[in-house]
Tab-separated table of C-alpha atoms in Angstrom:
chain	number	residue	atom	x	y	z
Q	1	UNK	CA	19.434	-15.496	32.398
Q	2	UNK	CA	19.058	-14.493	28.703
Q	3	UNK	CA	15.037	-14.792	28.367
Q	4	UNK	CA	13.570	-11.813	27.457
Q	5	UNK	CA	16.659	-9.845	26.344
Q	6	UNK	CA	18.674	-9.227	23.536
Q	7	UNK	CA	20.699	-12.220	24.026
Q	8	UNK	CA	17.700	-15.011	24.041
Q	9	UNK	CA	18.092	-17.391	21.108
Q	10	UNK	CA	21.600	-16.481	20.520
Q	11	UNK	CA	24.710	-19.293	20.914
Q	12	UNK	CA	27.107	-16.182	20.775
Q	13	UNK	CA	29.275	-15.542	23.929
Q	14	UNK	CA	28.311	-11.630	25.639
Q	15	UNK	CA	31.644	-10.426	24.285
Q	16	UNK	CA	30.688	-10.790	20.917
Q	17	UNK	CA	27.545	-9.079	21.629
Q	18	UNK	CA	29.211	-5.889	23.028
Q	19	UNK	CA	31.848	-5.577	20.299
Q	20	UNK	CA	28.462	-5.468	18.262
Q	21	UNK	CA	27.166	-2.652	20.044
Q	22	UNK	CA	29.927	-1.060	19.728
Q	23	UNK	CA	30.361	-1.635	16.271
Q	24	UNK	CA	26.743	-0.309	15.710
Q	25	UNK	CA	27.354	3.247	18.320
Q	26	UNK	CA	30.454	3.596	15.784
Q	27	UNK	CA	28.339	3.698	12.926
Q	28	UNK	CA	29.992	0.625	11.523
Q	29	UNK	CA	28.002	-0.769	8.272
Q	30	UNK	CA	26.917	-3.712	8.381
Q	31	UNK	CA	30.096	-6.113	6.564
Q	32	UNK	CA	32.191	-3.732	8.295
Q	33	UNK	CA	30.361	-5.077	11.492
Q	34	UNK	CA	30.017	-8.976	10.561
Q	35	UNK	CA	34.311	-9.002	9.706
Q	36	UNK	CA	34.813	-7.314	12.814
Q	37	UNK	CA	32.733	-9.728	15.297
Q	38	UNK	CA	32.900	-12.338	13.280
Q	39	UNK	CA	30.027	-13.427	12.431
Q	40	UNK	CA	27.405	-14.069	9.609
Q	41	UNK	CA	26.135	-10.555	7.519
Q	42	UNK	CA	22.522	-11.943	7.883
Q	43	UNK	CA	23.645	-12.384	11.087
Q	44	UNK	CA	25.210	-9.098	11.384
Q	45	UNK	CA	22.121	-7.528	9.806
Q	46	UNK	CA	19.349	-9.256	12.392
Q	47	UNK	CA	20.917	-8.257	15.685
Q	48	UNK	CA	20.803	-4.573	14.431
Q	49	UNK	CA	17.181	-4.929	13.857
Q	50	UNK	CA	17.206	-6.624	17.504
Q	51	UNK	CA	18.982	-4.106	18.981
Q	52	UNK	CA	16.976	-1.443	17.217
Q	53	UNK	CA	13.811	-2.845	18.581
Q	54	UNK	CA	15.360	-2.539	21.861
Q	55	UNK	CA	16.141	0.936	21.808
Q	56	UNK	CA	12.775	2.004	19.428
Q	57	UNK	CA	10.706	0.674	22.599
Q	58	UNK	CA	11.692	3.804	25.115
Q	59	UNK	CA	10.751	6.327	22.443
Q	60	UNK	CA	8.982	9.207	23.825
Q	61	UNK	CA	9.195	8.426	27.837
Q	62	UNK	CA	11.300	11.305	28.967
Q	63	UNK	CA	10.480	14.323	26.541
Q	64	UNK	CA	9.014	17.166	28.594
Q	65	UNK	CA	8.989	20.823	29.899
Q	66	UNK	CA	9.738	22.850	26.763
Q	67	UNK	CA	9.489	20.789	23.545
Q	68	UNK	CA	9.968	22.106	19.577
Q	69	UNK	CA	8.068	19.814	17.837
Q	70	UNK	CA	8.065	19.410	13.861
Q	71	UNK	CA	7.742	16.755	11.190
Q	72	UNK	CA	10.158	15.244	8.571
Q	73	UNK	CA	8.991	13.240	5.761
Q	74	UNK	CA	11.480	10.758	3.994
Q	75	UNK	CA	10.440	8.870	1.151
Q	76	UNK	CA	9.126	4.849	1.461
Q	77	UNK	CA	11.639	2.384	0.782
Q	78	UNK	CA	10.288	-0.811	0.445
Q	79	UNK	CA	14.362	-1.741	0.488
Q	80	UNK	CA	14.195	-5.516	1.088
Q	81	UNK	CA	11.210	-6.432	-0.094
Q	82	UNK	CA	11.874	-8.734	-2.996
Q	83	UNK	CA	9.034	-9.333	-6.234
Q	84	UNK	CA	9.478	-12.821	-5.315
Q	85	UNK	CA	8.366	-12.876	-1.489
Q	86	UNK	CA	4.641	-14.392	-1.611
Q	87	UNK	CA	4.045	-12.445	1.259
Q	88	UNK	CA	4.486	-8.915	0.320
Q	89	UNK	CA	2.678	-7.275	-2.998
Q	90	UNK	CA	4.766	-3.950	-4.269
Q	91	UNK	CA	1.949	-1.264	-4.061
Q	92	UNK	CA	4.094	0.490	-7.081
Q	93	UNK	CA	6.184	-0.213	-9.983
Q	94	UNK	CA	9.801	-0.131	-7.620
Q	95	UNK	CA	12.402	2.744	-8.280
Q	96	UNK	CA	15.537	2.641	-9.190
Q	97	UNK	CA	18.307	2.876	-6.596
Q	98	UNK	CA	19.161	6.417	-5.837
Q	99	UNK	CA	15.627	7.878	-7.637
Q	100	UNK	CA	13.056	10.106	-6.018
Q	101	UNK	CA	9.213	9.940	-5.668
Q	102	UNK	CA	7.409	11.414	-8.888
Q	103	UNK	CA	4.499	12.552	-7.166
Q	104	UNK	CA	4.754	16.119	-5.966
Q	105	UNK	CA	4.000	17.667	-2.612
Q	106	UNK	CA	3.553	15.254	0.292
Q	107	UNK	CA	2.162	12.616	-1.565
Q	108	UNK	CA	1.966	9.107	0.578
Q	109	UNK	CA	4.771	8.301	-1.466
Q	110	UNK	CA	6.128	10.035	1.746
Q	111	UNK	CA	6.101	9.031	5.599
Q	112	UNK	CA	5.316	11.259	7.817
Q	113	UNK	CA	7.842	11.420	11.596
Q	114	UNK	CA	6.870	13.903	13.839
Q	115	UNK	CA	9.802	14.600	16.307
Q	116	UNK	CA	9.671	16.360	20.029
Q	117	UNK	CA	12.959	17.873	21.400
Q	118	UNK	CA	13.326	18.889	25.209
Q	119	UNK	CA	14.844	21.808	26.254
Q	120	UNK	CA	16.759	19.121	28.093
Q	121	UNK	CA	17.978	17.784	24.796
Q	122	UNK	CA	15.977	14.490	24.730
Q	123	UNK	CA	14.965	13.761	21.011
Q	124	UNK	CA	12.255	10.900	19.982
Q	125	UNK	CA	10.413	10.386	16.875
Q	126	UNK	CA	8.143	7.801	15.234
Q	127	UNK	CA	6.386	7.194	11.860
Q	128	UNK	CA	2.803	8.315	12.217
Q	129	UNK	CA	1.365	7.924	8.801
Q	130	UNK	CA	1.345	8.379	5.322
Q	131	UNK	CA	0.702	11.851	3.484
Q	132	UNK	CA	0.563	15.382	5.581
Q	133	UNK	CA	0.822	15.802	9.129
Q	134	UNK	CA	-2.703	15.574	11.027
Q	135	UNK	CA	-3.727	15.957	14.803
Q	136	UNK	CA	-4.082	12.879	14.459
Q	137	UNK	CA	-0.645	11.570	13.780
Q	138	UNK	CA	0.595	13.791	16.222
Q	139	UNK	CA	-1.696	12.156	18.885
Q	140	UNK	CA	-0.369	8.626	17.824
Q	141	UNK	CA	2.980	9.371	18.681
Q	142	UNK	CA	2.640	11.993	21.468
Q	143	UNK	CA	-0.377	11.675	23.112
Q	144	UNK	CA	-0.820	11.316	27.120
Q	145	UNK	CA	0.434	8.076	27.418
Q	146	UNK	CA	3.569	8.729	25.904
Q	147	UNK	CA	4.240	11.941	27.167
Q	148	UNK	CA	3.393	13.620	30.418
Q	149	UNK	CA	4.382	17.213	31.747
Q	150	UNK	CA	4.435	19.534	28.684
Q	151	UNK	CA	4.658	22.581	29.768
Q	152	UNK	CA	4.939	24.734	25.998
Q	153	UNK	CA	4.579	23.308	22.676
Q	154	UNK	CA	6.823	25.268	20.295
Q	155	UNK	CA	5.802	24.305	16.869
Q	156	UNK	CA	5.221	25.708	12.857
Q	157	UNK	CA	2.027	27.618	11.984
Q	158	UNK	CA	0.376	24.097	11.030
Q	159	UNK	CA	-2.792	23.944	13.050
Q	160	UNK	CA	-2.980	19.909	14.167
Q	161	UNK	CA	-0.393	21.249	17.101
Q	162	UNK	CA	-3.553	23.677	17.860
Q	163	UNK	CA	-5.786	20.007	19.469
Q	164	UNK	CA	-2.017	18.898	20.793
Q	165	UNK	CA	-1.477	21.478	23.040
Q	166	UNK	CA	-5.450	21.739	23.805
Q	167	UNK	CA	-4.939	17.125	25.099
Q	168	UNK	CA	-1.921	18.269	26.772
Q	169	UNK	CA	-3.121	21.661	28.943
Q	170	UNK	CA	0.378	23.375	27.444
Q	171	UNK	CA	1.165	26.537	26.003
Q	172	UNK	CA	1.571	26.606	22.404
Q	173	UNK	CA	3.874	28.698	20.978
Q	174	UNK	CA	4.035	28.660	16.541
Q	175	UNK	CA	6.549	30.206	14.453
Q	176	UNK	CA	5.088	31.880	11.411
Q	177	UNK	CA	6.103	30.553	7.998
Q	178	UNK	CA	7.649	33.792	6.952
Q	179	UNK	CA	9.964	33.906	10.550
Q	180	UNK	CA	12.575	31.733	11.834
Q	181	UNK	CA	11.098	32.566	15.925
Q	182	UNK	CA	9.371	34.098	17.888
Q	183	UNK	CA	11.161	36.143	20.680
Q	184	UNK	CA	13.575	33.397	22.488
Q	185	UNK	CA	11.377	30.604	20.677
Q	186	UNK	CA	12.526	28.792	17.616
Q	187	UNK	CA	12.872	25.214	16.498
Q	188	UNK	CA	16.158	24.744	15.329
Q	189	UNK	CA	16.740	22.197	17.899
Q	190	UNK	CA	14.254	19.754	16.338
Q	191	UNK	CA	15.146	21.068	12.598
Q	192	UNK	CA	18.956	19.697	13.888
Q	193	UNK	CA	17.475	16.342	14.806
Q	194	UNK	CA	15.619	16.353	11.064
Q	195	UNK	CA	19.038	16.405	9.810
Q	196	UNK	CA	21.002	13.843	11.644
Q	197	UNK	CA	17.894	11.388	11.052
Q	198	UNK	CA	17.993	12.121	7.250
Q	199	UNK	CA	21.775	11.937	6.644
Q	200	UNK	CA	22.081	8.039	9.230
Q	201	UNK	CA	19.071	6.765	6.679
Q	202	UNK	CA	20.701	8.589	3.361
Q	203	UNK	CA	24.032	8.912	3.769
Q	204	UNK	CA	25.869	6.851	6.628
Q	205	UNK	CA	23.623	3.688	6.048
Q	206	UNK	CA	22.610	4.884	2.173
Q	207	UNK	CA	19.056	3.711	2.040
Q	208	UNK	CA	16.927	2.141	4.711
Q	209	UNK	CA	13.521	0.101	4.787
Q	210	UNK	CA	10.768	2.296	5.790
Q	211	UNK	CA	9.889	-0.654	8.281
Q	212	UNK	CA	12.634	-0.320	9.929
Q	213	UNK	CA	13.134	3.209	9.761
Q	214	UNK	CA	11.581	3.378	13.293
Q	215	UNK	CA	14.602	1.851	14.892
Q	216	UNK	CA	17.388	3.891	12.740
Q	217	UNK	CA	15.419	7.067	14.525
Q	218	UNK	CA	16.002	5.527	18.058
């Protein structure tokens, strides 16, 4: 039975499928991916979103114990969104390909992901927001319900992880600005993750839709 998974709605047999998958864990773009399983790029391009969905729903189940938390910020990309779709209004005059915000600082020309990494190795993230990090957007994305046993909260010096640790009864441990740790504590686990996300969205797949960004991250 296909209802409720991946493969509801779809006339393609299951090997196609997990050639697919396999095209996607290969980092396979997504012509390269279409040619290979031969199929449709819209095609292609629709069961990655699927797929991403998929994967973007078990964010944040399993991260606890020791966690480094810290935020990236990538630029919106309203990639996709054509001047000719009644349905979405451009909030800006749109950038040229390969540009970068004007606005200095974190401007919401910027989305804000905070990201949690285990001592385990278990990495999630999630767009929050717009703008600078708040206890707020940390909440959203790691609050009780999505994340149960913390045990220390190594963070920055930014005080929103102050209220996070307070929700989650953990230890909070912040590196200064000026220092890369603090005894055996540092967050170069979660800086690591900041980099892989950043060079899938700017590099492997060279620009991705902020509203999808969520399931490149998974």
């Amino acid at each position: 039975m296909s209802t409720n998974t991946i493969l509801s709605g779809t006339k393609k047999a299951l090997s196609v499928w997990l050639n697919f998958i396999d095209c996607c864990l290969d980092n396979y773009d997504v012509e390269d991916s279409a040619r290979k399983c031969g199929i449709h790029y819209n095609t292609a391009l629709n069961w990655r979103h699927k797929l991403q969905l998929l994967v973007a729903s078990y964010l944040c189940e399993d991260v606890s114990g020791n966690v480094e938390m810290d935020v990236a910020y990538q630029e919106i990309s309203y990639k996709g969104n054509h001047k000719n779709n009644k349905d979405f209004v451009m909030p800006r005059e749109p950038h040229k390909r390969g540009s970068t915000s004007t606005t200095r600082g974190l401007s919401n020309d910027k989305v804000c992901i905070p990201c949690a990494v285990s001592e385990s190795g278990i990495a999630a993230g999630k767009i929050a927001k717009c703008g600078a990090v708040s206890y707020e957007a940390l909440a959203a994305v790691f609050g009780k319900e999505r994340i149960n046993n913390l045990t220390k909260i190594i963070s920055d010096s930014n005080s929103s992880y102050l209220h996070l640790a307070a929700d989650h009864d953990a230890v909070l441990i912040q590196i200064p600005a000026e220092r890369h740790s603090v005894g055996q504590y540092n967050i170069q686990r979660v800086n690591s993750f900041h980099t892989m996300i950043k060079n899938l969205i700017n590099h492997t797949y060279r620009g991705v839709s902020s509203k999808h960004l969520n399931g490149y991250i998974a």
